[in-house]
Amino acid sequence: MSTIDKFNEHVMHTYGRLPIVLEKGSGREAVDENGKEYIDFGSGIGTNSLGYCDDKWADAVCAQVRSIQHTSNYFYTKVQADFAARLCETAGYTNVFFGNSGAEANECAIKIARKYSFDKYGKGRHTIVTLVNSFHGRTIATLSATGQEVFHNYFFPFVEGFVNVPANDIDALRKLIAEDKTICAVMFEFVQGEGGVNSLDKDFVTEIFRLCGENDILTVADEVQTGVGRTGTFLTSEQYGVKPDITTLAKGIAGGVPMGACLASEKCAEVLSKGTHGSTFGGNPIACAGANAVLDRVTEKGFLDEVKAKGEYFRKKLMEIPEVEGVDGLGLMMGVRLKTKKAADILSAAAEKGLLILTAKDKLRFLPPLTITYEEIDKGMEILKELLA
Ligand SMILES: *Cc1c(COP(=O)(O)O)cnc(C)c1O
């Protein structure tokens, strides 16, 4: 029985998959079971931040596997301590909680926001504002937080206490915060990823922080997709000149091993006390070893400037294609509006030609490995140009 047949017989059909069985990879190239090579403009979904099987990353992960692969969180490990200290230092936060995914990191943020408010004001101040078109995960609570009606089906009842305002609508946000006294947090992505690679306006972000500051409402930045160097700074908040009370990370943080992290500033760093939260695998040593290797690389001098420069080069190349209407996003997180063609058609045609890309809503989406070279960008762009001709 073929791999695909076996899959279809035994794995739940929750994904629309391309008929490709990926077997291995190296650098920015994946190889399928027939030996066909693919240039990778997607990094999984922004997860393989250093590409496939980066030497130093693989060495760190393998060494950890051979030393201690896991302990319960009733013990300490050096690798988790080291990563926590370095991550907090790099991101400018006091404390971190480790989970295994973006949804888990956001669940943690939601719990901190609600308990922060409960501890200070008592019951009832529990509402979390999220933005229309946001995406915060697939668990019931993070689905409830997600501001897209298509996700609010089947699984009723959803979790109460989430309200949405349209992204970049300052008046709507002001009105909501003035009228609703049950709000404890505003949660947002600086660049909405799954929602179609839409950046928030600087003015809107500034207003979120002003209103939240005045009303003791926590700011929660979901940087699951935008964080860890993706947009050309370690956190995207740096480019907006703001410091969220809470930042969540996942996707690219450990270079392709599952990890989620919820960073809290001093104000809310001690909210989750003993027994109020946990995760069996959270802070797993293998994930922390991978994450340390990613952090080593992205904090190398000049690395993030290179991400920015490559992002600009990538954009320039895209804009040279007549079918391209415009390019949204920041750094190496890009969404392409097409004039006439359908993004989904391009995705499968690209794979056939040996190029892996992503889509978001009706846009092409690119999240190439942060280590991609200019030559590799050119190579992938040739394929794309042909497909969009
Ligand atoms: C992918 C994503 C999530 C969910 O992450 P999972 O690891 O799939 O749980 C949450 N928020 C944002 C912004 C994401 O891009």
mmCIF file of C-alpha atoms and ligand atoms in Angstrom:
data_model
loop_
_atom_site.group_PDB
_atom_site.id
_atom_site.type_symbol
_atom_site.label_atom_id
_atom_site.label_comp_id
_atom_site.label_asym_id
_atom_site.label_seq_id
_atom_site.Cartn_x
_atom_site.Cartn_y
_atom_site.Cartn_z
ATOM 1 C CA MET A 1 0.000 0.000 0.000
ATOM 2 C CA SER A 2 1.377 3.429 -0.896
ATOM 3 C CA THR A 3 2.122 6.001 1.777
ATOM 4 C CA ILE A 4 -0.713 8.185 0.544
ATOM 5 C CA ASP A 5 -3.217 5.309 0.577
ATOM 6 C CA LYS A 6 -2.160 4.321 4.083
ATOM 7 C CA PHE A 7 -2.556 7.911 5.176
ATOM 8 C CA ASN A 8 -5.968 8.224 3.690
ATOM 9 C CA GLU A 9 -7.098 5.024 5.300
ATOM 10 C CA HIS A 10 -5.868 5.805 8.797
ATOM 11 C CA VAL A 11 -5.217 9.497 9.344
ATOM 12 C CA MET A 12 -8.210 11.761 9.869
ATOM 13 C CA HIS A 13 -8.946 13.878 6.839
ATOM 14 C CA THR A 14 -8.542 17.267 8.450
ATOM 15 C CA TYR A 15 -6.086 18.716 5.935
ATOM 16 C CA GLY A 16 -6.102 19.448 2.240
ATOM 17 C CA ARG A 17 -2.775 17.853 1.292
ATOM 18 C CA LEU A 18 -0.716 17.951 -1.880
ATOM 19 C CA PRO A 19 -0.026 14.465 -3.307
ATOM 20 C CA ILE A 20 3.645 14.603 -2.304
ATOM 21 C CA VAL A 21 5.488 12.441 0.206
ATOM 22 C CA LEU A 22 8.424 14.409 1.574
ATOM 23 C CA GLU A 23 11.247 12.214 2.718
ATOM 24 C CA LYS A 24 14.209 14.389 3.582
ATOM 25 C CA GLY A 25 15.640 17.831 3.246
ATOM 26 C CA SER A 26 18.816 19.823 3.405
ATOM 27 C CA GLY A 27 19.174 23.580 3.640
ATOM 28 C CA ARG A 28 16.356 25.175 1.683
ATOM 29 C CA GLU A 29 15.561 22.093 -0.358
ATOM 30 C CA ALA A 30 13.154 19.247 0.377
ATOM 31 C CA VAL A 31 13.266 15.891 -1.405
ATOM 32 C CA ASP A 32 10.281 13.595 -1.994
ATOM 33 C CA GLU A 33 10.148 9.798 -2.024
ATOM 34 C CA ASN A 34 10.920 9.754 -5.753
ATOM 35 C CA GLY A 35 14.014 11.904 -5.354
ATOM 36 C CA LYS A 36 12.387 15.021 -6.774
ATOM 37 C CA GLU A 37 13.743 18.256 -5.236
ATOM 38 C CA TYR A 38 11.736 21.267 -4.109
ATOM 39 C CA ILE A 39 12.856 24.769 -3.224
ATOM 40 C CA ASP A 40 11.183 25.735 0.011
ATOM 41 C CA PHE A 41 9.448 29.106 0.265
ATOM 42 C CA GLY A 42 7.268 27.968 3.182
ATOM 43 C CA SER A 43 9.520 26.412 5.886
ATOM 44 C CA GLY A 44 6.733 24.031 6.877
ATOM 45 C CA ILE A 45 4.539 26.913 7.991
ATOM 46 C CA GLY A 46 7.349 29.178 9.101
ATOM 47 C CA THR A 47 8.597 26.472 11.449
ATOM 48 C CA ASN A 48 11.867 25.326 9.871
ATOM 49 C CA SER A 49 13.425 28.723 10.446
ATOM 50 C CA LEU A 50 16.958 27.469 9.715
ATOM 51 C CA GLY A 51 15.820 25.304 6.795
ATOM 52 C CA TYR A 52 16.012 21.505 6.752
ATOM 53 C CA CYS A 53 18.436 19.732 9.069
ATOM 54 C CA ASP A 54 20.820 22.627 9.654
ATOM 55 C CA ASP A 55 24.080 21.065 10.907
ATOM 56 C CA LYS A 56 24.433 22.908 14.203
ATOM 57 C CA TRP A 57 20.735 22.623 14.967
ATOM 58 C CA ALA A 58 20.736 18.868 14.185
ATOM 59 C CA ASP A 59 23.865 18.342 16.306
ATOM 60 C CA ALA A 60 22.274 20.165 19.255
ATOM 61 C CA VAL A 61 19.029 18.182 18.972
ATOM 62 C CA CYS A 62 20.800 14.816 18.560
ATOM 63 C CA ALA A 63 23.185 15.482 21.448
ATOM 64 C CA GLN A 64 20.191 16.296 23.647
ATOM 65 C CA VAL A 65 18.360 13.118 22.601
ATOM 66 C CA ARG A 66 21.413 11.110 23.665
ATOM 67 C CA SER A 67 21.770 12.935 26.963
ATOM 68 C CA ILE A 68 18.246 13.316 28.398
ATOM 69 C CA GLN A 69 15.190 13.488 26.141
ATOM 70 C CA HIS A 70 12.574 14.403 28.725
ATOM 71 C CA THR A 71 11.880 14.811 32.398
ATOM 72 C CA SER A 72 8.623 15.827 34.007
ATOM 73 C CA ASN A 73 8.329 19.434 35.097
ATOM 74 C CA TYR A 74 8.766 18.247 38.686
ATOM 75 C CA PHE A 75 12.483 18.516 37.952
ATOM 76 C CA TYR A 76 14.809 21.110 36.485
ATOM 77 C CA THR A 77 16.940 20.798 33.350
ATOM 78 C CA LYS A 78 19.892 22.964 32.413
ATOM 79 C CA VAL A 79 18.861 23.218 28.781
ATOM 80 C CA GLN A 80 15.428 24.666 29.716
ATOM 81 C CA ALA A 81 17.027 27.078 32.180
ATOM 82 C CA ASP A 82 19.549 28.236 29.590
ATOM 83 C CA PHE A 83 16.950 28.737 26.895
ATOM 84 C CA ALA A 84 14.517 30.512 29.240
ATOM 85 C CA ALA A 85 17.194 32.939 30.397
ATOM 86 C CA ARG A 86 18.416 33.664 26.880
ATOM 87 C CA LEU A 87 14.911 33.995 25.437
ATOM 88 C CA CYS A 88 13.763 36.405 28.167
ATOM 89 C CA GLU A 89 16.953 38.426 27.794
ATOM 90 C CA THR A 90 16.658 38.613 24.003
ATOM 91 C CA ALA A 91 12.931 39.379 23.974
ATOM 92 C CA GLY A 92 13.022 41.723 26.978
ATOM 93 C CA TYR A 93 10.645 39.800 29.253
ATOM 94 C CA THR A 94 10.756 38.635 32.860
ATOM 95 C CA ASN A 95 9.265 35.131 32.753
ATOM 96 C CA VAL A 96 8.253 32.469 30.283
ATOM 97 C CA PHE A 97 5.910 29.474 30.306
ATOM 98 C CA PHE A 98 6.652 26.705 27.820
ATOM 99 C CA GLY A 99 4.047 24.664 25.957
ATOM 100 C CA ASN A 100 4.182 22.784 22.675
ATOM 101 C CA SER A 101 2.276 24.861 20.144
ATOM 102 C CA GLY A 102 0.934 28.270 19.276
ATOM 103 C CA ALA A 103 -2.525 27.429 20.565
ATOM 104 C CA GLU A 104 -1.053 26.357 23.884
ATOM 105 C CA ALA A 105 0.993 29.533 24.159
ATOM 106 C CA ASN A 106 -2.182 31.546 23.544
ATOM 107 C CA GLU A 107 -4.182 29.489 26.059
ATOM 108 C CA CYS A 108 -1.542 30.445 28.602
ATOM 109 C CA ALA A 109 -1.838 34.125 27.647
ATOM 110 C CA ILE A 110 -5.639 33.975 27.995
ATOM 111 C CA LYS A 111 -5.312 32.387 31.444
ATOM 112 C CA ILE A 112 -2.798 35.010 32.577
ATOM 113 C CA ALA A 113 -5.028 37.850 31.348
ATOM 114 C CA ARG A 114 -8.081 36.511 33.135
ATOM 115 C CA LYS A 115 -6.296 35.688 36.381
ATOM 116 C CA TYR A 116 -4.448 39.007 36.416
ATOM 117 C CA SER A 117 -7.802 40.722 36.352
ATOM 118 C CA PHE A 118 -9.426 38.305 38.797
ATOM 119 C CA ASP A 119 -6.632 38.757 41.329
ATOM 120 C CA LYS A 120 -6.947 42.536 41.141
ATOM 121 C CA TYR A 121 -10.640 43.201 40.486
ATOM 122 C CA GLY A 122 -12.471 39.966 41.286
ATOM 123 C CA LYS A 123 -14.926 38.079 39.086
ATOM 124 C CA GLY A 124 -16.517 39.471 35.917
ATOM 125 C CA ARG A 125 -13.664 41.326 34.239
ATOM 126 C CA HIS A 126 -12.790 38.516 31.845
ATOM 127 C CA THR A 127 -13.502 39.692 28.296
ATOM 128 C CA ILE A 128 -10.715 39.518 25.739
ATOM 129 C CA VAL A 129 -10.870 41.702 22.645
ATOM 130 C CA THR A 130 -9.506 40.132 19.474
ATOM 131 C CA LEU A 131 -9.515 41.411 15.902
ATOM 132 C CA VAL A 132 -11.673 40.464 12.961
ATOM 133 C CA ASN A 133 -9.738 38.140 10.652
ATOM 134 C CA SER A 134 -7.354 37.055 13.401
ATOM 135 C CA PHE A 135 -6.150 33.510 13.948
ATOM 136 C CA HIS A 136 -5.150 32.270 17.378
ATOM 137 C CA GLY A 137 -5.334 28.471 17.163
ATOM 138 C CA ARG A 138 -7.544 25.392 16.993
ATOM 139 C CA THR A 139 -8.339 24.559 20.618
ATOM 140 C CA ILE A 140 -11.843 25.507 21.723
ATOM 141 C CA ALA A 141 -10.662 28.627 23.603
ATOM 142 C CA THR A 142 -8.301 29.833 20.871
ATOM 143 C CA LEU A 143 -10.954 29.131 18.226
ATOM 144 C CA SER A 144 -13.325 31.243 20.292
ATOM 145 C CA ALA A 145 -10.672 33.968 20.293
ATOM 146 C CA THR A 146 -10.200 33.693 16.528
ATOM 147 C CA GLY A 147 -12.100 36.485 14.793
ATOM 148 C CA GLN A 148 -13.298 34.573 11.742
ATOM 149 C CA GLU A 149 -16.853 33.297 11.536
ATOM 150 C CA VAL A 150 -15.840 30.294 9.398
ATOM 151 C CA PHE A 151 -14.155 28.825 12.477
ATOM 152 C CA HIS A 152 -17.213 29.247 14.694
ATOM 153 C CA ASN A 153 -19.066 26.146 13.590
ATOM 154 C CA TYR A 154 -19.857 22.624 14.787
ATOM 155 C CA PHE A 155 -18.137 22.755 18.165
ATOM 156 C CA PHE A 156 -20.734 24.646 20.172
ATOM 157 C CA PRO A 157 -20.729 25.928 22.783
ATOM 158 C CA PHE A 158 -17.632 28.057 22.287
ATOM 159 C CA VAL A 159 -15.868 29.747 25.163
ATOM 160 C CA GLU A 160 -17.552 32.934 26.341
ATOM 161 C CA GLY A 161 -15.821 36.224 26.819
ATOM 162 C CA PHE A 162 -14.338 37.106 23.439
ATOM 163 C CA VAL A 163 -15.418 40.102 21.379
ATOM 164 C CA ASN A 164 -14.006 41.311 18.066
ATOM 165 C CA VAL A 165 -13.281 44.690 16.565
ATOM 166 C CA PRO A 166 -12.169 45.208 12.964
ATOM 167 C CA ALA A 167 -8.384 45.556 12.603
ATOM 168 C CA ASN A 168 -7.268 49.176 12.214
ATOM 169 C CA ASP A 169 -10.655 50.584 13.274
ATOM 170 C CA ILE A 170 -9.619 53.018 16.022
ATOM 171 C CA ASP A 171 -13.145 54.336 16.610
ATOM 172 C CA ALA A 172 -14.608 50.874 17.119
ATOM 173 C CA LEU A 173 -11.871 50.023 19.610
ATOM 174 C CA ARG A 174 -12.375 53.274 21.541
ATOM 175 C CA LYS A 175 -16.120 52.765 21.677
ATOM 176 C CA LEU A 176 -15.830 49.165 22.849
ATOM 177 C CA ILE A 177 -13.344 49.943 25.604
ATOM 178 C CA ALA A 178 -15.391 52.931 26.766
ATOM 179 C CA GLU A 179 -18.609 50.902 26.964
ATOM 180 C CA ASP A 180 -17.541 47.420 28.052
ATOM 181 C CA LYS A 181 -16.128 47.380 31.568
ATOM 182 C CA THR A 182 -15.514 43.623 31.567
ATOM 183 C CA ILE A 183 -12.436 43.774 29.318
ATOM 184 C CA CYS A 184 -9.166 42.413 30.705
ATOM 185 C CA ALA A 185 -7.033 42.124 27.556
ATOM 186 C CA VAL A 186 -6.640 43.008 23.901
ATOM 187 C CA MET A 187 -5.014 40.257 21.843
ATOM 188 C CA PHE A 188 -3.743 40.768 18.302
ATOM 189 C CA GLU A 189 -1.217 39.781 15.632
ATOM 190 C CA PHE A 190 0.976 42.622 14.305
ATOM 191 C CA VAL A 191 0.713 40.949 10.916
ATOM 192 C CA GLN A 192 -2.313 38.687 10.603
ATOM 193 C CA GLY A 193 -0.881 35.509 9.112
ATOM 194 C CA GLU A 194 -3.651 33.012 8.377
ATOM 195 C CA GLY A 195 -6.021 35.953 7.914
ATOM 196 C CA GLY A 196 -4.178 37.002 4.744
ATOM 197 C CA VAL A 197 -0.859 38.639 5.733
ATOM 198 C CA ASN A 198 -2.341 41.990 6.782
ATOM 199 C CA SER A 199 -0.172 44.354 8.834
ATOM 200 C CA LEU A 200 -1.741 46.484 11.543
ATOM 201 C CA ASP A 201 -1.404 50.261 11.118
ATOM 202 C CA LYS A 202 1.060 51.923 13.490
ATOM 203 C CA ASP A 203 -1.647 54.374 14.646
ATOM 204 C CA PHE A 204 -4.005 51.569 15.534
ATOM 205 C CA VAL A 205 -1.336 49.746 17.534
ATOM 206 C CA THR A 206 -0.382 52.962 19.338
ATOM 207 C CA GLU A 207 -4.047 53.454 20.248
ATOM 208 C CA ILE A 208 -4.366 49.882 21.568
ATOM 209 C CA PHE A 209 -1.464 50.543 23.901
ATOM 210 C CA ARG A 210 -2.734 53.955 24.980
ATOM 211 C CA LEU A 211 -6.238 52.670 25.778
ATOM 212 C CA CYS A 212 -4.953 49.536 27.500
ATOM 213 C CA GLY A 213 -2.468 51.545 29.542
ATOM 214 C CA GLU A 214 -5.174 53.930 30.732
ATOM 215 C CA ASN A 215 -7.579 51.148 31.684
ATOM 216 C CA ASP A 216 -5.218 48.517 33.147
ATOM 217 C CA ILE A 217 -6.057 46.176 30.270
ATOM 218 C CA LEU A 218 -3.298 43.760 29.257
ATOM 219 C CA THR A 219 -1.849 43.810 25.747
ATOM 220 C CA VAL A 220 -1.259 40.343 24.301
ATOM 221 C CA ALA A 221 0.763 40.071 21.096
ATOM 222 C CA ASP A 222 0.323 36.773 19.272
ATOM 223 C CA GLU A 223 3.722 36.548 17.588
ATOM 224 C CA VAL A 224 3.379 32.828 16.935
ATOM 225 C CA GLN A 225 3.978 33.462 13.234
ATOM 226 C CA THR A 226 5.742 36.859 13.262
ATOM 227 C CA GLY A 227 8.216 36.213 16.100
ATOM 228 C CA VAL A 228 11.807 34.933 16.364
ATOM 229 C CA GLY A 229 13.215 36.966 13.488
ATOM 230 C CA ARG A 230 10.572 36.258 10.847
ATOM 231 C CA THR A 231 9.882 39.931 10.109
ATOM 232 C CA GLY A 232 13.476 41.172 10.445
ATOM 233 C CA THR A 233 13.542 41.974 14.164
ATOM 234 C CA PHE A 234 13.504 39.395 16.945
ATOM 235 C CA LEU A 235 9.971 40.453 17.855
ATOM 236 C CA THR A 236 7.752 42.434 15.496
ATOM 237 C CA SER A 237 6.713 44.658 18.425
ATOM 238 C CA GLU A 238 10.161 46.283 18.118
ATOM 239 C CA GLN A 239 9.186 47.674 14.719
ATOM 240 C CA TYR A 240 5.986 49.125 16.162
ATOM 241 C CA GLY A 241 7.840 50.686 19.103
ATOM 242 C CA VAL A 242 5.638 48.991 21.715
ATOM 243 C CA LYS A 243 6.137 46.509 24.539
ATOM 244 C CA PRO A 244 3.174 44.126 25.001
ATOM 245 C CA ASP A 245 2.518 42.806 28.498
ATOM 246 C CA ILE A 246 2.434 39.315 27.025
ATOM 247 C CA THR A 247 3.961 37.923 23.816
ATOM 248 C CA THR A 248 3.348 34.414 22.538
ATOM 249 C CA LEU A 249 5.739 32.526 20.273
ATOM 250 C CA ALA A 250 5.725 29.127 18.587
ATOM 251 C CA LYS A 251 6.126 28.183 14.891
ATOM 252 C CA GLY A 252 9.788 29.041 14.157
ATOM 253 C CA ILE A 253 11.050 29.132 17.739
ATOM 254 C CA ALA A 254 12.707 25.700 17.845
ATOM 255 C CA GLY A 255 13.489 25.234 14.145
ATOM 256 C CA GLY A 256 10.915 22.511 13.523
ATOM 257 C CA VAL A 257 10.574 20.771 16.894
ATOM 258 C CA PRO A 258 7.278 21.550 18.650
ATOM 259 C CA MET A 259 7.458 24.377 21.172
ATOM 260 C CA GLY A 260 5.255 27.245 22.272
ATOM 261 C CA ALA A 261 6.273 30.017 24.640
ATOM 262 C CA CYS A 262 4.280 32.611 26.526
ATOM 263 C CA LEU A 263 6.387 35.560 27.650
ATOM 264 C CA ALA A 264 5.172 37.806 30.452
ATOM 265 C CA SER A 265 6.469 41.183 31.555
ATOM 266 C CA GLU A 266 7.072 42.039 35.198
ATOM 267 C CA LYS A 267 3.487 43.255 35.642
ATOM 268 C CA CYS A 268 2.007 39.793 35.085
ATOM 269 C CA ALA A 269 5.011 37.492 35.444
ATOM 270 C CA GLU A 270 3.835 35.999 38.753
ATOM 271 C CA VAL A 271 0.126 35.657 37.931
ATOM 272 C CA LEU A 272 0.241 31.930 37.227
ATOM 273 C CA SER A 273 1.131 30.527 40.623
ATOM 274 C CA LYS A 274 1.906 26.939 41.596
ATOM 275 C CA GLY A 275 -0.763 24.529 40.358
ATOM 276 C CA THR A 276 -2.619 27.002 38.131
ATOM 277 C CA HIS A 277 -1.106 25.895 34.816
ATOM 278 C CA GLY A 278 1.005 23.130 33.351
ATOM 279 C CA SER A 279 1.950 21.042 30.346
ATOM 280 C CA THR A 280 3.480 17.568 30.440
ATOM 281 C CA PHE A 281 5.809 18.154 27.528
ATOM 282 C CA GLY A 282 6.263 21.910 28.018
ATOM 283 C CA GLY A 283 9.899 22.954 27.944
ATOM 284 C CA ASN A 284 10.949 19.549 26.671
ATOM 285 C CA PRO A 285 14.774 19.317 26.566
ATOM 286 C CA ILE A 286 14.926 18.344 22.871
ATOM 287 C CA ALA A 287 12.768 21.329 21.932
ATOM 288 C CA CYS A 288 14.884 23.608 24.145
ATOM 289 C CA ALA A 289 18.096 22.334 22.526
ATOM 290 C CA GLY A 290 16.650 23.084 19.075
ATOM 291 C CA ALA A 291 15.448 26.477 20.270
ATOM 292 C CA ASN A 292 18.895 27.334 21.648
ATOM 293 C CA ALA A 293 20.398 26.563 18.230
ATOM 294 C CA VAL A 294 17.833 28.819 16.522
ATOM 295 C CA LEU A 295 18.506 31.577 19.041
ATOM 296 C CA ASP A 296 22.274 31.248 18.484
ATOM 297 C CA ARG A 297 21.749 31.908 14.794
ATOM 298 C CA VAL A 298 19.170 34.679 14.827
ATOM 299 C CA THR A 299 21.141 36.637 17.423
ATOM 300 C CA GLU A 300 24.363 36.444 15.377
ATOM 301 C CA LYS A 301 25.533 39.921 14.450
ATOM 302 C CA GLY A 302 23.905 41.091 11.218
ATOM 303 C CA PHE A 303 21.587 38.071 10.851
ATOM 304 C CA LEU A 304 18.333 39.994 11.301
ATOM 305 C CA ASP A 305 19.509 42.809 9.020
ATOM 306 C CA GLU A 306 20.073 40.122 6.393
ATOM 307 C CA VAL A 307 16.501 38.872 6.935
ATOM 308 C CA LYS A 308 15.282 42.410 6.281
ATOM 309 C CA ALA A 309 17.478 42.835 3.220
ATOM 310 C CA LYS A 310 16.412 39.482 1.783
ATOM 311 C CA GLY A 311 12.794 40.406 2.433
ATOM 312 C CA GLU A 312 13.247 43.583 0.429
ATOM 313 C CA TYR A 313 14.966 41.711 -2.383
ATOM 314 C CA PHE A 314 12.196 39.084 -2.382
ATOM 315 C CA ARG A 315 9.556 41.851 -2.615
ATOM 316 C CA LYS A 316 11.354 43.629 -5.426
ATOM 317 C CA LYS A 317 11.534 40.377 -7.396
ATOM 318 C CA LEU A 318 7.843 39.702 -6.806
ATOM 319 C CA MET A 319 6.866 43.183 -7.935
ATOM 320 C CA GLU A 320 8.659 42.607 -11.244
ATOM 321 C CA ILE A 321 6.069 39.965 -12.111
ATOM 322 C CA PRO A 322 3.211 41.645 -14.035
ATOM 323 C CA GLU A 323 0.546 39.345 -12.534
ATOM 324 C CA VAL A 324 1.453 40.580 -9.032
ATOM 325 C CA GLU A 325 -0.890 43.304 -7.838
ATOM 326 C CA GLY A 326 0.896 43.998 -4.562
ATOM 327 C CA VAL A 327 2.955 42.517 -1.737
ATOM 328 C CA ASP A 328 1.942 42.784 1.929
ATOM 329 C CA GLY A 329 3.730 41.806 5.116
ATOM 330 C CA LEU A 330 7.079 42.466 6.761
ATOM 331 C CA GLY A 331 10.557 40.975 6.365
ATOM 332 C CA LEU A 332 10.432 37.363 5.223
ATOM 333 C CA MET A 333 6.679 37.119 5.834
ATOM 334 C CA MET A 334 4.966 38.100 2.603
ATOM 335 C CA GLY A 335 1.490 37.923 1.111
ATOM 336 C CA VAL A 336 0.963 38.445 -2.595
ATOM 337 C CA ARG A 337 -2.223 39.761 -4.135
ATOM 338 C CA LEU A 338 -2.691 38.418 -7.653
ATOM 339 C CA LYS A 339 -4.475 40.245 -10.437
ATOM 340 C CA THR A 340 -6.287 37.405 -12.176
ATOM 341 C CA LYS A 341 -5.004 34.002 -11.059
ATOM 342 C CA LYS A 342 -6.151 31.912 -8.095
ATOM 343 C CA ALA A 343 -3.636 31.405 -5.278
ATOM 344 C CA ALA A 344 -4.713 27.796 -4.683
ATOM 345 C CA ASP A 345 -4.063 26.887 -8.344
ATOM 346 C CA ILE A 346 -0.594 28.422 -8.184
ATOM 347 C CA LEU A 347 0.202 26.482 -5.019
ATOM 348 C CA SER A 348 -0.315 23.087 -6.648
ATOM 349 C CA ALA A 349 1.246 24.120 -9.963
ATOM 350 C CA ALA A 350 4.316 25.392 -8.080
ATOM 351 C CA ALA A 351 4.720 22.092 -6.257
ATOM 352 C CA GLU A 352 4.652 20.265 -9.583
ATOM 353 C CA LYS A 353 7.457 22.518 -10.800
ATOM 354 C CA GLY A 354 9.508 21.966 -7.636
ATOM 355 C CA LEU A 355 8.602 24.974 -5.502
ATOM 356 C CA LEU A 356 6.838 24.803 -2.137
ATOM 357 C CA ILE A 357 4.738 27.834 -1.263
ATOM 358 C CA LEU A 358 1.778 28.653 0.987
ATOM 359 C CA THR A 359 -1.449 30.579 0.659
ATOM 360 C CA ALA A 360 -3.424 32.739 3.088
ATOM 361 C CA LYS A 361 -7.001 33.543 2.096
ATOM 362 C CA ASP A 362 -6.763 34.574 -1.570
ATOM 363 C CA LYS A 363 -3.082 35.492 -1.424
ATOM 364 C CA LEU A 364 0.108 33.575 -2.059
ATOM 365 C CA ARG A 365 2.057 33.463 1.187
ATOM 366 C CA PHE A 366 5.809 33.157 1.549
ATOM 367 C CA LEU A 367 7.630 32.243 4.764
ATOM 368 C CA PRO A 368 10.990 31.043 3.432
ATOM 369 C CA PRO A 369 13.673 29.778 5.819
ATOM 370 C CA LEU A 370 15.433 32.765 7.416
ATOM 371 C CA THR A 371 18.678 31.293 6.065
ATOM 372 C CA ILE A 372 17.602 31.397 2.418
ATOM 373 C CA THR A 373 20.224 32.781 0.004
ATOM 374 C CA TYR A 374 19.754 35.322 -2.782
ATOM 375 C CA GLU A 375 20.532 32.597 -5.335
ATOM 376 C CA GLU A 376 17.792 30.404 -3.898
ATOM 377 C CA ILE A 377 15.343 33.282 -3.985
ATOM 378 C CA ASP A 378 16.218 33.782 -7.669
ATOM 379 C CA LYS A 379 15.819 30.086 -8.391
ATOM 380 C CA GLY A 380 12.350 29.909 -6.821
ATOM 381 C CA MET A 381 11.362 33.185 -8.427
ATOM 382 C CA GLU A 382 12.115 31.803 -11.907
ATOM 383 C CA ILE A 383 9.542 29.055 -11.322
ATOM 384 C CA LEU A 384 7.025 31.517 -9.950
ATOM 385 C CA LYS A 385 7.514 33.901 -12.866
ATOM 386 C CA GLU A 386 6.803 31.107 -15.306
ATOM 387 C CA LEU A 387 3.648 30.084 -13.465
ATOM 388 C CA LEU A 388 2.355 33.633 -13.270
ATOM 389 C CA ALA A 389 3.108 34.454 -16.921
HETATM 390 C C1 LIG B 1 -0.201 29.106 13.588
HETATM 391 C C2 LIG B 1 -0.703 30.119 14.507
HETATM 392 C C3 LIG B 1 -1.316 29.771 15.729
HETATM 393 C C4 LIG B 1 -1.572 28.338 16.118
HETATM 394 O O1 LIG B 1 -0.379 27.638 16.308
HETATM 395 P P1 LIG B 1 -0.427 26.037 16.464
HETATM 396 O O2 LIG B 1 1.015 25.687 16.732
HETATM 397 O O3 LIG B 1 -0.946 25.478 15.192
HETATM 398 O O4 LIG B 1 -1.294 25.742 17.617
HETATM 399 C C5 LIG B 1 -1.713 30.784 16.563
HETATM 400 N N1 LIG B 1 -1.537 32.072 16.237
HETATM 401 C C6 LIG B 1 -0.947 32.441 15.078
HETATM 402 C C7 LIG B 1 -0.761 33.882 14.779
HETATM 403 C C8 LIG B 1 -0.525 31.478 14.177
HETATM 404 O O5 LIG B 1 0.025 31.844 13.018
#
